[in-house]
CSV table of C-alpha atoms and ligand atoms in Angstrom, one decimal:
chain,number,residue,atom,x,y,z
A,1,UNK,CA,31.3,20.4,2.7
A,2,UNK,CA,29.6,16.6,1.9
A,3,UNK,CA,27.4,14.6,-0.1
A,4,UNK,CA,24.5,13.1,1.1
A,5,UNK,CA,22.7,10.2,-0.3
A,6,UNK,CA,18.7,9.4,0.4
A,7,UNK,CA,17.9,6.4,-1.0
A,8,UNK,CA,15.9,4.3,1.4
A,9,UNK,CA,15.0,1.4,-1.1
A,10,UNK,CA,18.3,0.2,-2.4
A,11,UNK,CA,21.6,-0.3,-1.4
A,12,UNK,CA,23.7,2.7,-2.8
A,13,UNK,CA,27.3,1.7,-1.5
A,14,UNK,CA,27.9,1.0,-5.8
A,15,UNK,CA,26.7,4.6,-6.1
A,16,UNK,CA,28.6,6.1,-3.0
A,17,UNK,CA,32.1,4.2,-3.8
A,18,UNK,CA,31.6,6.0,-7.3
A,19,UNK,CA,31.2,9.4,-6.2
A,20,UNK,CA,33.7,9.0,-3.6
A,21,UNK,CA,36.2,7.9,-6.5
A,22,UNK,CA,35.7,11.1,-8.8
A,23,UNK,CA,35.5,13.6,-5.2
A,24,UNK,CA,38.0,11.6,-2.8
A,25,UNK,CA,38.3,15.2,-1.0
A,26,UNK,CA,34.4,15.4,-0.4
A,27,UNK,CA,32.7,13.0,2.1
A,28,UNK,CA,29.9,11.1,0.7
A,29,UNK,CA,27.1,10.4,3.7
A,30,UNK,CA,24.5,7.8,2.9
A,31,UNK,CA,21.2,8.3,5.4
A,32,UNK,CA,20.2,7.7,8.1
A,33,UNK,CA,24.1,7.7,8.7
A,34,UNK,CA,24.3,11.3,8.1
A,35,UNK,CA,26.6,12.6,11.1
A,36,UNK,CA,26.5,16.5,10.4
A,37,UNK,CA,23.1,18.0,8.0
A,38,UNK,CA,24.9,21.1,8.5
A,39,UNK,CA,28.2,20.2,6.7
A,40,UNK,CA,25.7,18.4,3.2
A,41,UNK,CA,25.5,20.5,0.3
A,42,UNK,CA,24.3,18.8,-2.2
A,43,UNK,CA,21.5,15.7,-1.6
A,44,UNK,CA,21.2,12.3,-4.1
A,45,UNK,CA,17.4,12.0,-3.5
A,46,UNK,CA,14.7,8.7,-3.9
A,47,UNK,CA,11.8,7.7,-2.2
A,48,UNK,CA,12.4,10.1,0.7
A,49,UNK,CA,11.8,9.9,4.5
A,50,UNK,CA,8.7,12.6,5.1
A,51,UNK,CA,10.2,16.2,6.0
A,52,UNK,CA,13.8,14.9,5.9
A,53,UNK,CA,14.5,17.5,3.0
A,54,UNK,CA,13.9,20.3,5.2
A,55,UNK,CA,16.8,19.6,7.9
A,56,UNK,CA,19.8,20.5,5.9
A,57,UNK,CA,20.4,24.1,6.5
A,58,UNK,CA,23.3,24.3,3.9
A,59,UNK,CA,21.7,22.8,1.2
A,60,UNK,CA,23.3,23.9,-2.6
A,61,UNK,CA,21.4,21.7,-5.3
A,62,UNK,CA,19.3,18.3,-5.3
A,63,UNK,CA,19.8,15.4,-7.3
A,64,UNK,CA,16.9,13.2,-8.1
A,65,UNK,CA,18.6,9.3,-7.9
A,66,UNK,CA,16.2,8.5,-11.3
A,67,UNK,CA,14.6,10.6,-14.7
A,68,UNK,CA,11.4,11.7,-12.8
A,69,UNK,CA,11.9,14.5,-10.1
A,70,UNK,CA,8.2,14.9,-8.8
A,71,UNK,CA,9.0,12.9,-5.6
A,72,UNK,CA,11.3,16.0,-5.3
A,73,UNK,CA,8.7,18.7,-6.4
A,74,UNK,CA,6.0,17.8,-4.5
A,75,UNK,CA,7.4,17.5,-1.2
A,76,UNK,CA,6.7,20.5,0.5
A,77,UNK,CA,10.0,20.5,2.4
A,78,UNK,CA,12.1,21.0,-0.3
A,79,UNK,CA,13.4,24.1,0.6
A,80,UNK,CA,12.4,27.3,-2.0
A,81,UNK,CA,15.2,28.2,-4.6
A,82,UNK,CA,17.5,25.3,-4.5
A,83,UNK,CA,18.0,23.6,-7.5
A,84,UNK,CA,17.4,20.7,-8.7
A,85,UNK,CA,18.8,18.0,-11.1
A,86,UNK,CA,17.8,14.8,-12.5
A,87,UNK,CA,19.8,11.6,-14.8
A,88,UNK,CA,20.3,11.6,-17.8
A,89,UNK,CA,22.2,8.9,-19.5
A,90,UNK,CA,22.3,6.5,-22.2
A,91,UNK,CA,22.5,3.6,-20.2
A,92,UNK,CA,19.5,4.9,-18.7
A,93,UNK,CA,17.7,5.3,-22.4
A,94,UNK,CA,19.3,1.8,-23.6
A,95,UNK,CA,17.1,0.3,-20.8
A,96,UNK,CA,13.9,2.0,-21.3
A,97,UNK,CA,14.4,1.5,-25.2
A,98,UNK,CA,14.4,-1.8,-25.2
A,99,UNK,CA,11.6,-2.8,-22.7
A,100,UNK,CA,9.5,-1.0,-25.1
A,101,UNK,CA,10.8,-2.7,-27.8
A,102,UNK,CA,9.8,-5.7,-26.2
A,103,UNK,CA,6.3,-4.7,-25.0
A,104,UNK,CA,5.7,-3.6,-29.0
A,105,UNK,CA,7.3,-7.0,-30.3
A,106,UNK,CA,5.1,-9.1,-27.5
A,107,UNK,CA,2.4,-7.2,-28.9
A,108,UNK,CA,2.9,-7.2,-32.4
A,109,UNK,CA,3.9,-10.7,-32.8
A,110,UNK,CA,0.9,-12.0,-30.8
A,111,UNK,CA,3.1,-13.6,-28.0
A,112,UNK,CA,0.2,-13.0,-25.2
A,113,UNK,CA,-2.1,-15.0,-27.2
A,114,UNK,CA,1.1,-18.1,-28.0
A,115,UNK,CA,1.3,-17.9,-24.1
A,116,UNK,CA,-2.6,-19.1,-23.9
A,117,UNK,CA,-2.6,-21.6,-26.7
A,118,UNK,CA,1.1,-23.3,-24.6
A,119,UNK,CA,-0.8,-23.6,-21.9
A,120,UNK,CA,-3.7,-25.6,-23.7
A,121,UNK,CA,-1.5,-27.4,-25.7
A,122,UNK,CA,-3.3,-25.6,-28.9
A,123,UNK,CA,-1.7,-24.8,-32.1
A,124,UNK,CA,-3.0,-22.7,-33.9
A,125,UNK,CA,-1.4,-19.7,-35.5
A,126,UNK,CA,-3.5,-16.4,-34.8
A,127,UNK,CA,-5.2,-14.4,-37.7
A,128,UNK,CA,-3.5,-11.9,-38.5
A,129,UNK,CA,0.2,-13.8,-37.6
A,130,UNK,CA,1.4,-10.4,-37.0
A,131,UNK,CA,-0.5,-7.1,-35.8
A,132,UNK,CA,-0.1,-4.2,-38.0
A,133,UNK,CA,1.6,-1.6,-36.0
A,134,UNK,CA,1.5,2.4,-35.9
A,135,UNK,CA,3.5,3.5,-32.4
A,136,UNK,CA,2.7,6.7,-30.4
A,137,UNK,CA,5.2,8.0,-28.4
A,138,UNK,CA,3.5,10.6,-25.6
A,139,UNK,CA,6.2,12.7,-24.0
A,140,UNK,CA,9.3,13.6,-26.3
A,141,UNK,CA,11.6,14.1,-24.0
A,142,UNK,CA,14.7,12.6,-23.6
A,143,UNK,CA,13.5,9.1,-23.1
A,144,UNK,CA,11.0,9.5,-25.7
A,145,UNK,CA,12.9,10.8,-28.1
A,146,UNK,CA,15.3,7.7,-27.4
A,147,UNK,CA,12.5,5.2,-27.4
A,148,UNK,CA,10.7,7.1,-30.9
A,149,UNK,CA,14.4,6.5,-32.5
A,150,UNK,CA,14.6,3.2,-31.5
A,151,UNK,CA,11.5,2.0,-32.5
A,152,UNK,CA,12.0,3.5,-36.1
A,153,UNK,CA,15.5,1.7,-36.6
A,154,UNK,CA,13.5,-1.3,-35.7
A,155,UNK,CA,10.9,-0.8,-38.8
A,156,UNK,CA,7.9,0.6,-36.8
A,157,UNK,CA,5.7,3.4,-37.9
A,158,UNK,CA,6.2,6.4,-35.0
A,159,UNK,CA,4.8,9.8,-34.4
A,160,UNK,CA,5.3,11.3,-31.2
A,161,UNK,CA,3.2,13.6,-29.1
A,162,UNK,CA,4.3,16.3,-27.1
A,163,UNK,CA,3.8,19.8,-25.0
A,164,UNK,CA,6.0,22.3,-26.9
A,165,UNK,CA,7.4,21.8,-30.6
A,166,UNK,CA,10.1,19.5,-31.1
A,167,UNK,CA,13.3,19.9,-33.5
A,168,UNK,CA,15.6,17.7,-34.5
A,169,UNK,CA,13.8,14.4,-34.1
A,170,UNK,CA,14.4,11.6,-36.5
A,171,UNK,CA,10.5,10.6,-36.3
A,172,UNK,CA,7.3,13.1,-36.6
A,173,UNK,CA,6.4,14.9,-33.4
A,174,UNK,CA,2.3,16.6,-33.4
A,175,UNK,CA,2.5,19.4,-30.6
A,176,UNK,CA,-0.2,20.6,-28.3
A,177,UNK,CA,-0.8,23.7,-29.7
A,178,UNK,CA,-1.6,22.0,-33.6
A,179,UNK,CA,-3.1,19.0,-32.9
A,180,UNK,CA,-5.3,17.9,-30.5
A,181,UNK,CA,-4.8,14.5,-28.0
A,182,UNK,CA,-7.4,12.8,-29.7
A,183,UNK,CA,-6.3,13.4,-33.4
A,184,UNK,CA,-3.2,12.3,-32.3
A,185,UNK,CA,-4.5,9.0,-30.9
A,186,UNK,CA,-6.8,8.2,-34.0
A,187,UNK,CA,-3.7,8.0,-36.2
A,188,UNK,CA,-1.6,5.7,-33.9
A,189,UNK,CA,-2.8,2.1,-32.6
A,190,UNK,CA,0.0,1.1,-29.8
A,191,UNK,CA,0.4,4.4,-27.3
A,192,UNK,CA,3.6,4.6,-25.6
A,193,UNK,CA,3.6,6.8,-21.8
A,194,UNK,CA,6.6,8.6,-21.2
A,195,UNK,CA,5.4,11.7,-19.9
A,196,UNK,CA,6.9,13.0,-16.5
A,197,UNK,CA,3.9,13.2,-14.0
A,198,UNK,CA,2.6,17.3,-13.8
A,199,UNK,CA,-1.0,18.5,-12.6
A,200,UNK,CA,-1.4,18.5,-16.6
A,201,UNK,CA,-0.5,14.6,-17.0
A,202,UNK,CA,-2.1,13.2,-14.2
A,203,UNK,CA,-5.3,11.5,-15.2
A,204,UNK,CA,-4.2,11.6,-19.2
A,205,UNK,CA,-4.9,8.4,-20.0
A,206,UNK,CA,-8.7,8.2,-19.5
A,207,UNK,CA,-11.9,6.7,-21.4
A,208,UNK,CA,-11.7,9.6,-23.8
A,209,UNK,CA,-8.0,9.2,-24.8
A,210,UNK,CA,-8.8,5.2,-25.4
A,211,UNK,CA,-11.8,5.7,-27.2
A,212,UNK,CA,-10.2,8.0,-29.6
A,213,UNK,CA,-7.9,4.9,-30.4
A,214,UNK,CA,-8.6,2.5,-33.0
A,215,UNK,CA,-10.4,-0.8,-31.6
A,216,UNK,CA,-8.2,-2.9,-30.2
A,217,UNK,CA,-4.8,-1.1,-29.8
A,218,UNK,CA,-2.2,-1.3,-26.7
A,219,UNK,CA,-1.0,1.0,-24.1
A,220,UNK,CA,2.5,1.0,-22.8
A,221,UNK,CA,2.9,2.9,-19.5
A,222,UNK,CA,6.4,3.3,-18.9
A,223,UNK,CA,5.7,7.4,-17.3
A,224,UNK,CA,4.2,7.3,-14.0
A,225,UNK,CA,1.0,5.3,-12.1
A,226,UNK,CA,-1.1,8.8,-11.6
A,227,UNK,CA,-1.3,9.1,-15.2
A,228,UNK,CA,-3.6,6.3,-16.0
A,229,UNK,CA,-7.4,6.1,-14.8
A,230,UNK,CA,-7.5,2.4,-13.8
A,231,UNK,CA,-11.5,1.9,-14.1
A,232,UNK,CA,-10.8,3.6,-17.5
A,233,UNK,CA,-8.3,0.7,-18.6
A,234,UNK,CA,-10.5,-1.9,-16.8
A,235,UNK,CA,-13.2,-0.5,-19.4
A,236,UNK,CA,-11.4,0.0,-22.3
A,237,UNK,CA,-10.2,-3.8,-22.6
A,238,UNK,CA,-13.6,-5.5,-21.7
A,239,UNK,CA,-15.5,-3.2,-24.5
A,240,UNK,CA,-12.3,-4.4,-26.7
A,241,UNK,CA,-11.4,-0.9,-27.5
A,242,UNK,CA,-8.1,-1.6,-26.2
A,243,UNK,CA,-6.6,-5.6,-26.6
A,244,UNK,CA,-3.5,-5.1,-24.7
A,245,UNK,CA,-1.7,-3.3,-21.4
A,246,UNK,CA,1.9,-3.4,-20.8
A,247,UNK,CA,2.2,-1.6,-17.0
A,248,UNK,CA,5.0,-1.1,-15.6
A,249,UNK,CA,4.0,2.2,-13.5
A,250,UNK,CA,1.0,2.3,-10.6
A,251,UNK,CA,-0.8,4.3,-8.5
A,252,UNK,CA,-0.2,2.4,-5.9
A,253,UNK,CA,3.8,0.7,-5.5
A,254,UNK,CA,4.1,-2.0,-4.8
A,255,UNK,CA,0.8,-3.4,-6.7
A,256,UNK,CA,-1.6,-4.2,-4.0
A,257,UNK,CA,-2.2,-8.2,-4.1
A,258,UNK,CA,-5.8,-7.9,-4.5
A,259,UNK,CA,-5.5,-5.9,-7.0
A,260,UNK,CA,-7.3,-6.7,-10.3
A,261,UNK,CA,-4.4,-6.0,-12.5
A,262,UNK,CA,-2.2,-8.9,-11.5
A,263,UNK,CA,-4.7,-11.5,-12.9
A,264,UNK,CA,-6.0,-9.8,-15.9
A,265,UNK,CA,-5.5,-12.1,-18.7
A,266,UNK,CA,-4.9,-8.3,-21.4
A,267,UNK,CA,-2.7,-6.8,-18.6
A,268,UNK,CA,1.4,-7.7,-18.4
A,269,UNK,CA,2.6,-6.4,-15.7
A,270,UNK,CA,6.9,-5.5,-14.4
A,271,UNK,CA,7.1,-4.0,-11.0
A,272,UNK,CA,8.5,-0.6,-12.0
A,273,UNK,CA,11.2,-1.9,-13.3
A,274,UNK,CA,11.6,-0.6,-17.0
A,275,UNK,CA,14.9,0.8,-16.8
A,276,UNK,CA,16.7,1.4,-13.0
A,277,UNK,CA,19.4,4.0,-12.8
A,278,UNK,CA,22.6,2.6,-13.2
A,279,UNK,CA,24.8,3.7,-10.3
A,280,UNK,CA,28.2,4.3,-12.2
A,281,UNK,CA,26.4,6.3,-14.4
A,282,UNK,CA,24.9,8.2,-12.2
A,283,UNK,CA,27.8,8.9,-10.0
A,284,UNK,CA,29.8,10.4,-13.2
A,285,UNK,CA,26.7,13.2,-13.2
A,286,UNK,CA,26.3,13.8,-9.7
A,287,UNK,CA,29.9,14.0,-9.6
A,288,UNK,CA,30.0,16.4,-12.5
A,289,UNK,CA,27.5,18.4,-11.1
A,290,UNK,CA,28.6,18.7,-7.5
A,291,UNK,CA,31.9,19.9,-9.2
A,292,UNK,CA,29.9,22.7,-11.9
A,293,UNK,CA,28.2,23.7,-8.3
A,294,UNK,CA,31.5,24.7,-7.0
A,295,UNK,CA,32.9,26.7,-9.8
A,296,UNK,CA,29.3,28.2,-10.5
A,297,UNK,CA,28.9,26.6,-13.3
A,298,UNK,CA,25.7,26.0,-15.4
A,299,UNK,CA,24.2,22.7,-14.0
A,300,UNK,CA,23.5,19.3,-16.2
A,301,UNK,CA,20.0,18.5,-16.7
A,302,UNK,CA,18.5,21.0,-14.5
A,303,UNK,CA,14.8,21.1,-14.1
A,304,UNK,CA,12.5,24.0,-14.7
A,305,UNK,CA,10.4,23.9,-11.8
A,306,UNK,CA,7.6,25.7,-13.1
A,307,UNK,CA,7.1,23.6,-15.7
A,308,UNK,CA,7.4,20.3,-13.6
A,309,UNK,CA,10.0,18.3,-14.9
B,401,GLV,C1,12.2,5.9,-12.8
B,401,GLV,O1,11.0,5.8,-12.7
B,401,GLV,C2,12.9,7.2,-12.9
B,401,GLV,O2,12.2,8.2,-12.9
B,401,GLV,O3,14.1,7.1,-13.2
């Protein structure tokens, strides 16, 4: 019986040292130096190798390393009726709260256009000083419900958006099945992504979603690349509907240098970096979990795989 950690892109020993702390009994295998598939039950999964999720023949449950899990759910060698988990954590929501916060403040308080006068050497304070501000939070989940509550304590008008009907959420939540997208949009002016990426979100913020917007509101993208139609943006800020673009999320990863996004004087772009799983964190879940898997014990923060996240 052993842990095994795929994580390619970062250097997990933090993560590993952790789990090995709370499990001393079970090994704790990071890939490629995986001696025996046969012996892992349970994976710690990111940015996979191609088919590597189909050689472990003894495989319990599957951990997703971040929030989003569709690296996981799209790989068609995830074997049928294991299942699968993703984090959850404050730390995790801390981080994601306030680089939103940020992106609103930046926005609101006209810092994109302070960092064009600097570098004229113009002063000149902007009219209005301070953009009036109605937030839209897309996706109340657990990071949006986190980011919607955050926003709020910092004096910001919110209303989320979201799938299924939300209770016990200190902001106002419209649902799919009462209000359209669109209606939604017309009452908010900064729109916030935090939707996981499903065949229903891919593509959802397009021309129509922007013109439904008031002229010259902001998107935040915090959920996931394959959500946003990039002409659509491209549009949207040179008619002026939209004025501003926080990014953090692309189609592509890393942002291709030729890419028209890096130079775009309306666009701010952070290379995916909005809030990074902490690895103690982490490890206390994965931990938990590889423990609740043993006893037969309900799972933390399982995913539904038919819905997608
Ligand atoms: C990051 O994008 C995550 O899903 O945790």
């Amino acid at each position: 019986m052993a842990i095994g950690i795929i994580v390619p892109d970062r250097d997990t020993t933090p993560l590993k040292q952790a789990i090995q702390n709370k499990i001393p009994d079970v090994p704790v295998w990071v890939y490629p130096s995986i001696p025996d598939n046969s012996k892992v039950e349970m994976l710690v999964v990111w940015k996979q190798p191609k088919a590597i999720l189909g050689a472990f023949p003894n495989l319990k449950l599957v951990s997703s390393l971040g929030a989003g899990v569709e690296h996981l759910l799209h790989d068609p060698h995830l074997p049928k009726g294991v299942p699968i988990t993703r984090i959850v954590d404050p730390q995790l929501s801390l981080s994601m709260q306030r680089h939103v916060l940020l992106s609103v403040l930046h926005f609101h308080k006209r810092w994109g256009d302070y960092a064009l006068q600097q570098s004229r050497q113009q002063w000149r304070v902007p009219q209005p000083p301070e953009r009036k501000v109605r937030v839209g939070i897309l996706g109340v989940g657990a990071l949006g419900q986190a980011v919607g509550s955050y926003l709020l304590q910092a004096g910001f008008d919110v209303l989320g958006y979201s799938r299924t009907r939300k209770a016990q959420t200190i902001f106002p939540v419209w649902d799919a099945q009462s209000h359209a997208l669109t209606a939604f949009a017309k009452q908010i002016n900064v729109l916030v992504c935090l939707l996981p990426n499903t065949s229903q979100t891919q593509g959802i913020l397009s021309a129509s979603l922007f013109q439904a917007l008031p002229v010259g509101s902001c998107l935040i993208n915090v959920g996931r690349g394959v959500q946003l139609v990039e002409s659509d943006l491209l549009q949207a800020l040179e008619q002026g509907q939209l004025a501003q673009a926080y990014l953090d999320v692309f189609e592509q990863e890393p942002l291709p240098s030729s890419h028209p996004f890096w130079r775009h004087p309306q666009i701010f772009v952070t290379p995916h970096s909005a809030s990074i799983t902490d690895q103690q964190q982490a490890a206390k879940i994965i931990a938990d979990n590889f423990r609740r898997l043993q006893l037969g014990q309900p799972l933390l923060f399982a995913v539904d795989r038919a819905v997608g996240y």
